[in-house]
Amino acid sequence: MKKLTAEWDNPLFTQVQTQFEAAAQKLSLDDNIFYRLRVPDKALMVSVPFRNDDGSIRVVPGYRVQHNDTLGPYKGGLRYHPNVNLGEVSALAMLMTWKCALVNLPLGGAKGGIQIDPSLLSRGELQRMTRRYTAEIVNFIGPEVDIPAPDMGTNEQVMAWVMDTYSQLHGYAIPEIVTGKPVIIGGSLGRKEATGRGVVYCIMEAIKTLNINLDHKTRVVIQGFGNVGSAAAKKMIKSGTKVIAVSDVSGGIYNADGLDYGNMRAYIEKNRTLEGYPEADAIKNEELLCLECEVLIPAATEDTITADIARKLKCRILAEAANGPTSLEADVIIQDRGDIYVIPDVLANAGGVIVSYFEWVQDLQNLFWKEKEINHRLWEIISGAFQTVHEFSIDQKIDMRMGALMLGIQKVSQAMLTRGFYPG
Ligand code: NAD
């Protein structure tokens, strides 16, 4: 097989490619479909100039990658992080294609990003950069073409600026251009918490499947306390379990009796990070991942569970809230160990795109649903997908990741064959 060239060189891209190749082989995927799906349909690289607060101008690289739109418009988040490059964004776009197909959404896979550390920007700089990036990609995206959403380093406010810039450039309000925006401008109730909520719904299914007792002794550890990690923490505590450790980019905190969600949130509002949080002991990120617990939720970046950490894990369930948190080597070690139940990223974090899809549908119809209805529909889709993947994996004697990928890829492949080849 011909190797892909250097522009794709990125650990996450290698991880996602290797997983795709293994699943494609098991599916005996048609060669033409394989070569089309292993790379994105389209990729746009832009340079984004914006004014710093001191009046000088800075230029940063930006990307929007559209992997596949056989099942519907491209859909995927927008990431602001120093490691963002073409390979990483392409890998994340590909994961989005499998994810949307797995949970039966009429959407394809995309991703965008800017190579920047947003924590070093003022609010004004963040806004100017976001607006200029949107202007640079304005002809590449669209409510029927490609719909961005939040990812690492971006949030509701960033989505509001994307929506406003896109609307200003078209001359009228177009809320359906992004999802994950504030409710007041057409966002959906429940979208902010949807990814974390979906992770917890999957964990509850796994707990039932594995016959684990769910009570105040059930210990949960979470890496990353951003949009996804904090929503998962809140819901896990509400479900009666105790979250004994959480971390963010500044390090981790640990309290064997359980951490208080409201106090942690209030501390972060004031101090920006968890560093120095008084009601817990400080703990290194690596130690946190290896704590004895029933549920471990990596909700930060990719490749945080390395081979070395995989050997030391002491969890029963590993729920991948982040995209690609487990390295390829670590994945093999975990499979060989056989004592950890992995809920793979494409399934575990699909709640975000499921409720993003609801938001897009509500915007297109100008008809908004109640939060209870949204959460119930999310639960129906994600717990149904969990059971499908679980049963398929048992039937095929494969792990949950392979099962989820095979189901997603198979659906896209069948749709491609049904639509046929253009121009023939
Ligand atoms: P976020 O920017 O809101 O939060 C990221 C968190 O991780 C922060 O608390 C940050 O301090 C922490 N962090 C960063 N590097 C770390 C490290 N090395 N060790 C420990 N903590 C670290 O991002 P998010 O939106 O919560 O996304 C987190 C993950 O979930 C990403 O992999 C993202 O792709 C995935 N995801 C997000 C969504 C969504 O709706 N936001 C949907 C699906 C998947």
Short mmCIF file of C-alpha atoms and ligand atoms in Angstrom, two decimals:
data_model
loop_
_atom_site.label_atom_id
_atom_site.label_comp_id
_atom_site.label_asym_id
_atom_site.label_seq_id
_atom_site.Cartn_x
_atom_site.Cartn_y
_atom_site.Cartn_z
CA MET A 1 0.00 0.00 0.00
CA LYS A 2 1.34 3.47 -0.95
CA LYS A 3 2.42 5.51 2.11
CA LEU A 4 0.91 8.95 2.61
CA THR A 5 3.29 11.90 2.40
CA ALA A 6 4.75 14.21 5.04
CA GLU A 7 2.00 16.85 5.11
CA TRP A 8 -0.19 14.37 7.03
CA ASP A 9 2.56 13.53 9.50
CA ASN A 10 0.92 13.70 12.94
CA PRO A 11 0.53 11.09 15.72
CA LEU A 12 -3.28 11.37 15.77
CA PHE A 13 -3.46 10.99 11.99
CA THR A 14 -1.29 7.84 12.20
CA GLN A 15 -3.53 6.52 14.99
CA VAL A 16 -6.77 7.14 13.09
CA GLN A 17 -5.31 5.80 9.81
CA THR A 18 -4.09 2.61 11.45
CA GLN A 19 -7.49 2.03 13.06
CA PHE A 20 -9.20 2.69 9.71
CA GLU A 21 -6.91 0.28 7.87
CA ALA A 22 -7.54 -2.49 10.42
CA ALA A 23 -11.33 -2.00 10.29
CA ALA A 24 -11.31 -1.78 6.47
CA GLN A 25 -9.42 -5.06 6.27
CA LYS A 26 -11.91 -6.81 8.55
CA LEU A 27 -14.76 -5.42 6.44
CA SER A 28 -13.02 -6.44 3.17
CA LEU A 29 -13.73 -2.87 2.08
CA ASP A 30 -13.89 -2.21 -1.66
CA ASP A 31 -10.43 -0.90 -2.75
CA ASN A 32 -11.82 2.22 -4.41
CA ILE A 33 -13.79 3.13 -1.30
CA PHE A 34 -10.73 2.49 0.88
CA TYR A 35 -8.47 4.85 -1.10
CA ARG A 36 -11.16 7.57 -1.16
CA LEU A 37 -11.92 7.34 2.57
CA ARG A 38 -8.35 7.25 3.89
CA VAL A 39 -7.88 10.94 2.97
CA PRO A 40 -10.31 13.87 3.24
CA ASP A 41 -12.49 15.02 0.34
CA LYS A 42 -11.18 18.57 0.70
CA ALA A 43 -8.83 20.57 2.94
CA LEU A 44 -8.51 24.34 3.15
CA MET A 45 -5.46 25.98 4.72
CA VAL A 46 -5.67 29.70 5.45
CA SER A 47 -3.42 32.26 7.04
CA VAL A 48 -5.31 34.31 9.59
CA PRO A 49 -4.03 37.83 10.24
CA PHE A 50 -5.43 39.67 13.27
CA ARG A 51 -4.58 42.72 15.33
CA ASN A 52 -3.03 42.30 18.80
CA ASP A 53 -4.07 44.63 21.60
CA ASP A 54 -0.80 46.59 21.19
CA GLY A 55 -1.72 47.43 17.58
CA SER A 56 0.71 45.02 15.91
CA ILE A 57 -0.52 42.31 13.53
CA ARG A 58 0.01 38.58 13.97
CA VAL A 59 -0.55 35.81 11.39
CA VAL A 60 -1.52 32.27 12.46
CA PRO A 61 -2.31 29.13 10.42
CA GLY A 62 -5.94 27.99 10.21
CA TYR A 63 -7.57 24.91 8.70
CA ARG A 64 -10.94 23.48 7.70
CA VAL A 65 -10.97 19.87 6.55
CA GLN A 66 -13.98 18.09 5.02
CA HIS A 67 -13.54 14.34 5.13
CA ASN A 68 -16.70 12.83 3.65
CA ASP A 69 -20.26 14.04 2.93
CA THR A 70 -21.90 10.93 1.52
CA LEU A 71 -24.55 10.83 4.27
CA GLY A 72 -25.18 14.59 4.51
CA PRO A 73 -23.47 17.97 5.05
CA TYR A 74 -20.03 18.04 6.66
CA LYS A 75 -20.16 18.58 10.43
CA GLY A 76 -17.39 19.06 12.97
CA GLY A 77 -15.82 21.17 15.66
CA LEU A 78 -13.38 24.04 15.64
CA ARG A 79 -10.23 23.60 17.78
CA TYR A 80 -7.85 26.29 19.04
CA HIS A 81 -4.64 24.64 20.27
CA PRO A 82 -0.89 25.04 19.61
CA ASN A 83 -0.63 21.46 18.20
CA VAL A 84 -3.28 21.98 15.50
CA ASN A 85 -1.99 21.12 12.02
CA LEU A 86 -3.31 19.57 8.81
CA GLY A 87 -2.72 16.00 10.02
CA GLU A 88 -4.49 16.50 13.35
CA VAL A 89 -7.49 18.29 11.84
CA SER A 90 -7.78 15.64 9.11
CA ALA A 91 -7.71 12.84 11.69
CA LEU A 92 -10.44 14.54 13.72
CA ALA A 93 -12.52 15.08 10.55
CA MET A 94 -12.26 11.38 9.73
CA LEU A 95 -13.39 10.42 13.25
CA MET A 96 -16.40 12.68 12.76
CA THR A 97 -17.41 10.75 9.62
CA TRP A 98 -17.41 7.41 11.48
CA LYS A 99 -19.14 8.97 14.53
CA CYS A 100 -22.03 10.54 12.59
CA ALA A 101 -22.56 7.30 10.64
CA LEU A 102 -22.42 5.16 13.79
CA VAL A 103 -25.20 7.12 15.51
CA ASN A 104 -27.24 7.35 12.28
CA LEU A 105 -27.08 11.12 11.73
CA PRO A 106 -27.61 12.45 8.19
CA LEU A 107 -24.24 14.21 8.38
CA GLY A 108 -20.66 13.78 7.20
CA GLY A 109 -17.35 14.51 8.93
CA ALA A 110 -15.32 17.73 9.11
CA LYS A 111 -13.07 19.61 11.52
CA GLY A 112 -11.41 23.00 11.75
CA GLY A 113 -8.74 24.62 13.81
CA ILE A 114 -6.29 27.39 14.43
CA GLN A 115 -2.73 26.77 15.64
CA ILE A 116 -2.80 29.00 18.72
CA ASP A 117 -2.97 28.85 22.53
CA PRO A 118 -6.23 30.76 23.18
CA SER A 119 -5.42 31.18 26.89
CA LEU A 120 -2.69 33.66 25.86
CA LEU A 121 -5.14 35.92 23.97
CA SER A 122 -7.27 38.72 25.36
CA ARG A 123 -11.01 38.57 24.66
CA GLY A 124 -10.59 41.23 21.97
CA GLU A 125 -7.77 39.29 20.25
CA LEU A 126 -9.79 36.06 20.41
CA GLN A 127 -12.76 37.79 18.81
CA ARG A 128 -10.73 39.46 16.03
CA MET A 129 -8.94 36.19 15.21
CA THR A 130 -12.21 34.22 15.14
CA ARG A 131 -13.93 36.77 12.89
CA ARG A 132 -11.03 36.87 10.42
CA TYR A 133 -10.78 33.05 10.35
CA THR A 134 -14.52 32.91 9.58
CA ALA A 135 -14.08 35.43 6.77
CA GLU A 136 -11.21 33.35 5.32
CA ILE A 137 -13.34 30.17 5.19
CA VAL A 138 -16.69 31.84 4.40
CA ASN A 139 -17.03 30.25 0.95
CA PHE A 140 -16.00 26.82 2.18
CA ILE A 141 -18.69 26.40 4.88
CA GLY A 142 -22.48 26.87 4.85
CA PRO A 143 -25.65 25.61 6.59
CA GLU A 144 -26.19 23.04 3.84
CA VAL A 145 -22.48 22.40 3.23
CA ASP A 146 -20.41 22.35 6.40
CA ILE A 147 -21.53 23.37 9.89
CA PRO A 148 -18.85 24.11 12.56
CA ALA A 149 -19.27 23.60 16.34
CA PRO A 150 -17.11 24.01 19.47
CA ASP A 151 -14.15 21.76 20.29
CA MET A 152 -11.09 22.16 22.49
CA GLY A 153 -10.21 25.81 23.13
CA THR A 154 -13.48 27.17 21.69
CA ASN A 155 -16.88 27.72 23.32
CA GLU A 156 -20.35 29.23 22.91
CA GLN A 157 -18.98 32.76 22.63
CA VAL A 158 -16.61 31.79 19.81
CA MET A 159 -19.56 30.17 18.00
CA ALA A 160 -21.57 33.39 18.45
CA TRP A 161 -18.75 35.36 16.72
CA VAL A 162 -18.59 32.81 13.88
CA MET A 163 -22.36 33.04 13.44
CA ASP A 164 -22.33 36.85 13.53
CA THR A 165 -19.43 37.20 11.06
CA TYR A 166 -20.97 34.71 8.62
CA SER A 167 -24.34 36.50 8.91
CA GLN A 168 -22.79 39.98 8.43
CA LEU A 169 -21.03 38.77 5.27
CA HIS A 170 -24.34 37.49 3.88
CA GLY A 171 -26.49 40.40 5.02
CA TYR A 172 -29.00 38.53 7.20
CA ALA A 173 -29.07 36.29 10.30
CA ILE A 174 -28.03 32.69 9.61
CA PRO A 175 -28.06 30.90 12.99
CA GLU A 176 -27.93 27.45 11.33
CA ILE A 177 -24.32 28.05 10.20
CA VAL A 178 -22.93 26.84 13.57
CA THR A 179 -24.08 24.71 16.47
CA GLY A 180 -23.08 25.01 20.11
CA LYS A 181 -23.97 28.71 20.12
CA PRO A 182 -25.74 30.51 22.98
CA VAL A 183 -29.47 29.76 23.33
CA ILE A 184 -30.39 33.43 22.89
CA ILE A 185 -29.20 33.40 19.25
CA GLY A 186 -30.67 30.02 18.26
CA GLY A 187 -28.59 27.56 20.26
CA SER A 188 -30.18 24.43 21.63
CA LEU A 189 -31.03 23.77 25.24
CA GLY A 190 -28.78 20.98 26.50
CA ARG A 191 -26.05 21.40 23.85
CA LYS A 192 -23.41 22.76 26.25
CA GLU A 193 -23.60 19.68 28.48
CA ALA A 194 -24.43 17.21 25.68
CA THR A 195 -21.01 15.64 25.15
CA GLY A 196 -20.45 15.05 28.89
CA ARG A 197 -24.03 13.86 29.30
CA GLY A 198 -23.61 11.40 26.42
CA VAL A 199 -20.40 10.08 28.01
CA VAL A 200 -22.32 9.45 31.25
CA TYR A 201 -25.22 7.74 29.42
CA CYS A 202 -22.66 5.36 27.86
CA ILE A 203 -21.03 4.73 31.25
CA MET A 204 -24.45 3.90 32.76
CA GLU A 205 -25.02 1.35 29.98
CA ALA A 206 -21.57 -0.16 30.63
CA ILE A 207 -22.22 -0.29 34.39
CA LYS A 208 -25.45 -2.20 33.73
CA THR A 209 -23.76 -4.52 31.24
CA LEU A 210 -20.88 -5.29 33.60
CA ASN A 211 -23.12 -5.60 36.68
CA ILE A 212 -21.14 -3.01 38.63
CA ASN A 213 -22.80 -1.55 41.73
CA LEU A 214 -23.63 2.10 41.26
CA ASP A 215 -23.48 3.95 44.58
CA HIS A 216 -21.48 6.50 46.57
CA LYS A 217 -18.54 4.06 46.64
CA THR A 218 -18.25 4.08 42.83
CA ARG A 219 -15.06 6.06 42.17
CA VAL A 220 -14.66 8.26 39.11
CA VAL A 221 -11.48 9.95 37.86
CA ILE A 222 -11.57 12.63 35.16
CA GLN A 223 -8.67 14.09 33.16
CA GLY A 224 -9.61 17.52 31.80
CA PHE A 225 -12.13 19.87 33.38
CA GLY A 226 -13.28 21.86 30.35
CA ASN A 227 -16.61 21.73 28.58
CA VAL A 228 -16.76 17.93 28.37
CA GLY A 229 -14.93 16.91 31.58
CA SER A 230 -16.82 19.28 33.86
CA ALA A 231 -20.25 18.33 32.45
CA ALA A 232 -19.36 14.64 32.90
CA ALA A 233 -18.21 15.32 36.50
CA LYS A 234 -21.44 17.12 37.35
CA LYS A 235 -23.62 14.36 35.95
CA MET A 236 -21.57 11.53 37.51
CA ILE A 237 -21.90 13.17 40.95
CA LYS A 238 -25.64 13.67 40.35
CA SER A 239 -25.89 9.96 39.50
CA GLY A 240 -24.69 9.13 43.02
CA THR A 241 -21.04 8.29 42.35
CA LYS A 242 -18.05 10.16 43.79
CA VAL A 243 -15.51 11.96 41.62
CA ILE A 244 -12.25 11.47 43.52
CA ALA A 245 -9.84 13.23 41.15
CA VAL A 246 -9.91 15.72 38.29
CA SER A 247 -7.20 17.59 36.40
CA ASP A 248 -6.65 20.39 33.95
CA VAL A 249 -3.61 21.75 32.15
CA SER A 250 -2.18 22.99 35.51
CA GLY A 251 -2.20 19.50 37.12
CA GLY A 252 -4.59 17.37 39.14
CA ILE A 253 -6.43 17.37 42.47
CA TYR A 254 -7.40 14.34 44.58
CA ASN A 255 -9.79 13.75 47.48
CA ALA A 256 -10.65 10.14 48.39
CA ASP A 257 -13.98 11.28 49.92
CA GLY A 258 -15.11 12.91 46.69
CA LEU A 259 -14.84 16.42 45.22
CA ASP A 260 -17.57 19.06 45.32
CA TYR A 261 -18.62 20.15 41.81
CA GLY A 262 -19.94 23.60 42.75
CA ASN A 263 -16.82 24.50 44.75
CA MET A 264 -14.50 23.43 41.91
CA ARG A 265 -16.51 25.46 39.37
CA ALA A 266 -16.46 28.52 41.61
CA TYR A 267 -12.68 28.14 42.14
CA ILE A 268 -12.05 27.95 38.37
CA GLU A 269 -14.24 31.01 37.71
CA LYS A 270 -12.00 32.95 40.07
CA ASN A 271 -8.57 31.43 39.38
CA ARG A 272 -8.87 30.11 35.77
CA THR A 273 -7.30 26.71 36.72
CA LEU A 274 -7.59 24.13 39.52
CA GLU A 275 -4.06 24.84 40.78
CA GLY A 276 -4.09 25.46 44.55
CA TYR A 277 -7.67 24.16 45.04
CA PRO A 278 -7.97 23.94 48.85
CA GLU A 279 -10.26 20.93 49.44
CA ALA A 280 -7.93 18.34 47.88
CA ASP A 281 -4.32 17.19 47.51
CA ALA A 282 -2.32 18.06 44.42
CA ILE A 283 -1.58 15.12 42.16
CA LYS A 284 0.38 14.77 38.89
CA ASN A 285 -1.60 14.02 35.72
CA GLU A 286 0.12 10.66 35.26
CA GLU A 287 -0.63 9.58 38.87
CA LEU A 288 -4.24 10.62 38.37
CA LEU A 289 -4.67 8.38 35.34
CA CYS A 290 -3.32 5.40 37.32
CA LEU A 291 -5.56 5.85 40.40
CA GLU A 292 -7.66 2.88 41.48
CA CYS A 293 -11.24 3.61 40.36
CA GLU A 294 -14.29 2.10 38.69
CA VAL A 295 -14.49 4.72 35.92
CA LEU A 296 -11.69 6.68 34.23
CA ILE A 297 -12.72 9.49 31.86
CA PRO A 298 -9.94 11.06 29.78
CA ALA A 299 -11.50 14.35 28.61
CA ALA A 300 -8.49 16.42 27.56
CA THR A 301 -6.23 15.81 24.56
CA GLU A 302 -5.08 12.87 22.40
CA ASP A 303 -2.42 10.29 23.28
CA THR A 304 -2.52 10.91 27.04
CA ILE A 305 -2.84 7.19 27.80
CA THR A 306 0.57 5.97 26.68
CA ALA A 307 1.85 2.38 26.69
CA ASP A 308 3.51 2.95 30.06
CA ILE A 309 0.29 4.30 31.61
CA ALA A 310 -1.80 1.52 30.02
CA ARG A 311 0.21 -1.06 31.98
CA LYS A 312 -0.50 0.81 35.24
CA LEU A 313 -4.21 1.60 34.76
CA LYS A 314 -6.43 0.50 37.66
CA CYS A 315 -9.88 1.32 36.29
CA ARG A 316 -12.70 -1.03 35.30
CA ILE A 317 -14.27 1.22 32.66
CA LEU A 318 -12.32 3.56 30.38
CA ALA A 319 -14.73 6.06 28.82
CA GLU A 320 -12.96 8.02 26.07
CA ALA A 321 -14.56 11.45 26.24
CA ALA A 322 -11.61 13.02 24.39
CA ASN A 323 -10.83 12.17 20.78
CA GLY A 324 -7.95 9.70 20.47
CA PRO A 325 -6.81 9.71 24.14
CA THR A 326 -5.40 6.16 23.93
CA SER A 327 -2.25 5.64 21.85
CA LEU A 328 -2.07 2.68 19.44
CA GLU A 329 0.46 0.86 21.65
CA ALA A 330 -1.65 1.52 24.77
CA ASP A 331 -4.73 0.17 23.00
CA VAL A 332 -2.99 -3.15 22.28
CA ILE A 333 -1.82 -3.43 25.91
CA ILE A 334 -5.35 -2.73 27.21
CA GLN A 335 -6.82 -5.36 24.88
CA ASP A 336 -4.21 -7.92 26.01
CA ARG A 337 -4.94 -7.16 29.67
CA GLY A 338 -8.62 -7.85 29.07
CA ASP A 339 -9.74 -6.41 32.45
CA ILE A 340 -10.74 -2.92 31.25
CA TYR A 341 -13.97 -2.19 29.38
CA VAL A 342 -13.25 0.53 26.80
CA ILE A 343 -16.02 2.80 25.52
CA PRO A 344 -14.28 4.19 22.41
CA ASP A 345 -14.24 7.89 21.53
CA VAL A 346 -16.45 7.63 18.42
CA LEU A 347 -19.22 6.28 20.63
CA ALA A 348 -18.51 7.84 24.05
CA ASN A 349 -18.33 11.47 22.91
CA ALA A 350 -21.00 11.28 20.18
CA GLY A 351 -23.49 13.14 22.42
CA GLY A 352 -22.00 16.45 21.26
CA VAL A 353 -22.72 15.94 17.59
CA ILE A 354 -26.09 14.33 18.32
CA VAL A 355 -27.37 17.46 20.09
CA SER A 356 -25.57 19.64 17.52
CA TYR A 357 -27.69 17.85 14.93
CA PHE A 358 -30.81 18.63 17.02
CA GLU A 359 -29.72 22.29 17.16
CA TRP A 360 -29.26 22.45 13.38
CA VAL A 361 -32.70 20.86 12.81
CA GLN A 362 -34.35 23.30 15.26
CA ASP A 363 -32.69 26.29 13.54
CA LEU A 364 -33.77 25.11 10.08
CA GLN A 365 -37.35 24.67 11.29
CA ASN A 366 -37.41 27.74 13.53
CA LEU A 367 -39.10 25.52 16.07
CA PHE A 368 -37.42 24.86 19.42
CA TRP A 369 -37.73 21.82 21.64
CA LYS A 370 -37.88 21.48 25.42
CA GLU A 371 -34.68 20.37 27.21
CA LYS A 372 -36.37 17.24 28.56
CA GLU A 373 -37.21 16.14 25.03
CA ILE A 374 -33.66 16.85 23.83
CA ASN A 375 -32.06 14.83 26.64
CA HIS A 376 -34.49 11.98 26.12
CA ARG A 377 -33.79 11.83 22.37
CA LEU A 378 -30.04 11.95 23.11
CA TRP A 379 -30.38 9.07 25.55
CA GLU A 380 -32.41 7.01 23.04
CA ILE A 381 -29.83 7.43 20.28
CA ILE A 382 -26.66 6.99 22.31
CA SER A 383 -27.81 4.10 24.51
CA GLY A 384 -29.18 2.38 21.38
CA ALA A 385 -25.80 2.85 19.65
CA PHE A 386 -24.02 1.51 22.74
CA GLN A 387 -26.10 -1.68 22.73
CA THR A 388 -25.63 -2.14 18.96
CA VAL A 389 -21.84 -1.82 19.27
CA HIS A 390 -21.75 -4.06 22.35
CA GLU A 391 -23.77 -6.84 20.69
CA PHE A 392 -21.87 -6.56 17.38
CA SER A 393 -18.53 -6.76 19.22
CA ILE A 394 -19.56 -9.88 21.12
CA ASP A 395 -20.97 -11.45 17.96
CA GLN A 396 -17.81 -10.73 15.94
CA LYS A 397 -15.44 -11.46 18.88
CA ILE A 398 -13.81 -8.03 18.56
CA ASP A 399 -13.27 -5.14 20.97
CA MET A 400 -15.69 -2.20 21.27
CA ARG A 401 -13.43 0.19 19.30
CA MET A 402 -13.18 -2.15 16.34
CA GLY A 403 -16.92 -2.78 16.55
CA ALA A 404 -17.80 0.93 16.55
CA LEU A 405 -15.41 1.72 13.69
CA MET A 406 -16.59 -1.20 11.57
CA LEU A 407 -20.24 -0.22 11.97
CA GLY A 408 -19.54 3.44 11.10
CA ILE A 409 -17.26 2.69 8.13
CA GLN A 410 -19.59 0.01 6.78
CA LYS A 411 -22.50 2.44 6.73
CA VAL A 412 -20.54 5.11 4.84
CA SER A 413 -19.24 2.52 2.40
CA GLN A 414 -22.73 1.13 1.70
CA ALA A 415 -24.05 4.65 1.12
CA MET A 416 -21.18 5.41 -1.28
CA LEU A 417 -21.87 2.26 -3.28
CA THR A 418 -25.60 3.07 -3.36
CA ARG A 419 -25.05 6.64 -4.57
CA GLY A 420 -22.65 5.40 -7.25
CA PHE A 421 -19.57 6.98 -8.80
CA TYR A 422 -19.61 10.42 -10.44
CA PRO A 423 -19.16 10.98 -13.38
CA GLY A 424 -19.27 7.22 -13.91
P1 NAD B 1 -11.95 22.40 26.60
O1 NAD B 1 -10.95 23.29 25.95
O2 NAD B 1 -13.25 22.98 27.05
O3 NAD B 1 -11.29 21.66 27.86
C1 NAD B 1 -10.09 20.93 27.78
C2 NAD B 1 -9.66 20.64 29.21
O4 NAD B 1 -8.50 19.79 29.20
C3 NAD B 1 -9.24 21.87 30.01
O5 NAD B 1 -9.64 21.70 31.36
C4 NAD B 1 -7.72 21.86 29.92
O6 NAD B 1 -7.10 22.57 30.98
C5 NAD B 1 -7.48 20.38 30.01
N1 NAD B 1 -6.19 19.93 29.50
C6 NAD B 1 -5.55 20.30 28.36
N2 NAD B 1 -4.39 19.63 28.25
C7 NAD B 1 -4.31 18.82 29.33
C8 NAD B 1 -3.36 17.87 29.79
N3 NAD B 1 -2.26 17.64 29.10
N4 NAD B 1 -3.61 17.23 30.95
C9 NAD B 1 -4.75 17.45 31.64
N5 NAD B 1 -5.68 18.32 31.27
C10 NAD B 1 -5.46 19.00 30.13
O7 NAD B 1 -12.19 21.20 25.56
P2 NAD B 1 -13.45 20.24 25.45
O8 NAD B 1 -14.40 20.85 24.51
O9 NAD B 1 -13.90 19.85 26.81
O10 NAD B 1 -12.80 18.99 24.69
C11 NAD B 1 -12.07 17.98 25.39
C12 NAD B 1 -11.96 16.76 24.49
O11 NAD B 1 -13.28 16.30 24.13
C13 NAD B 1 -11.22 17.00 23.16
O12 NAD B 1 -10.52 15.84 22.80
C14 NAD B 1 -12.36 17.21 22.18
O13 NAD B 1 -11.98 16.91 20.84
C15 NAD B 1 -13.37 16.22 22.71
N6 NAD B 1 -14.75 16.50 22.30
C16 NAD B 1 -15.34 17.68 22.59
C17 NAD B 1 -16.66 17.90 22.21
C18 NAD B 1 -17.39 19.18 22.57
O14 NAD B 1 -18.61 19.22 22.41
N7 NAD B 1 -16.73 20.19 23.11
C19 NAD B 1 -17.34 16.94 21.48
C20 NAD B 1 -16.72 15.73 21.19
C21 NAD B 1 -15.42 15.53 21.62
#
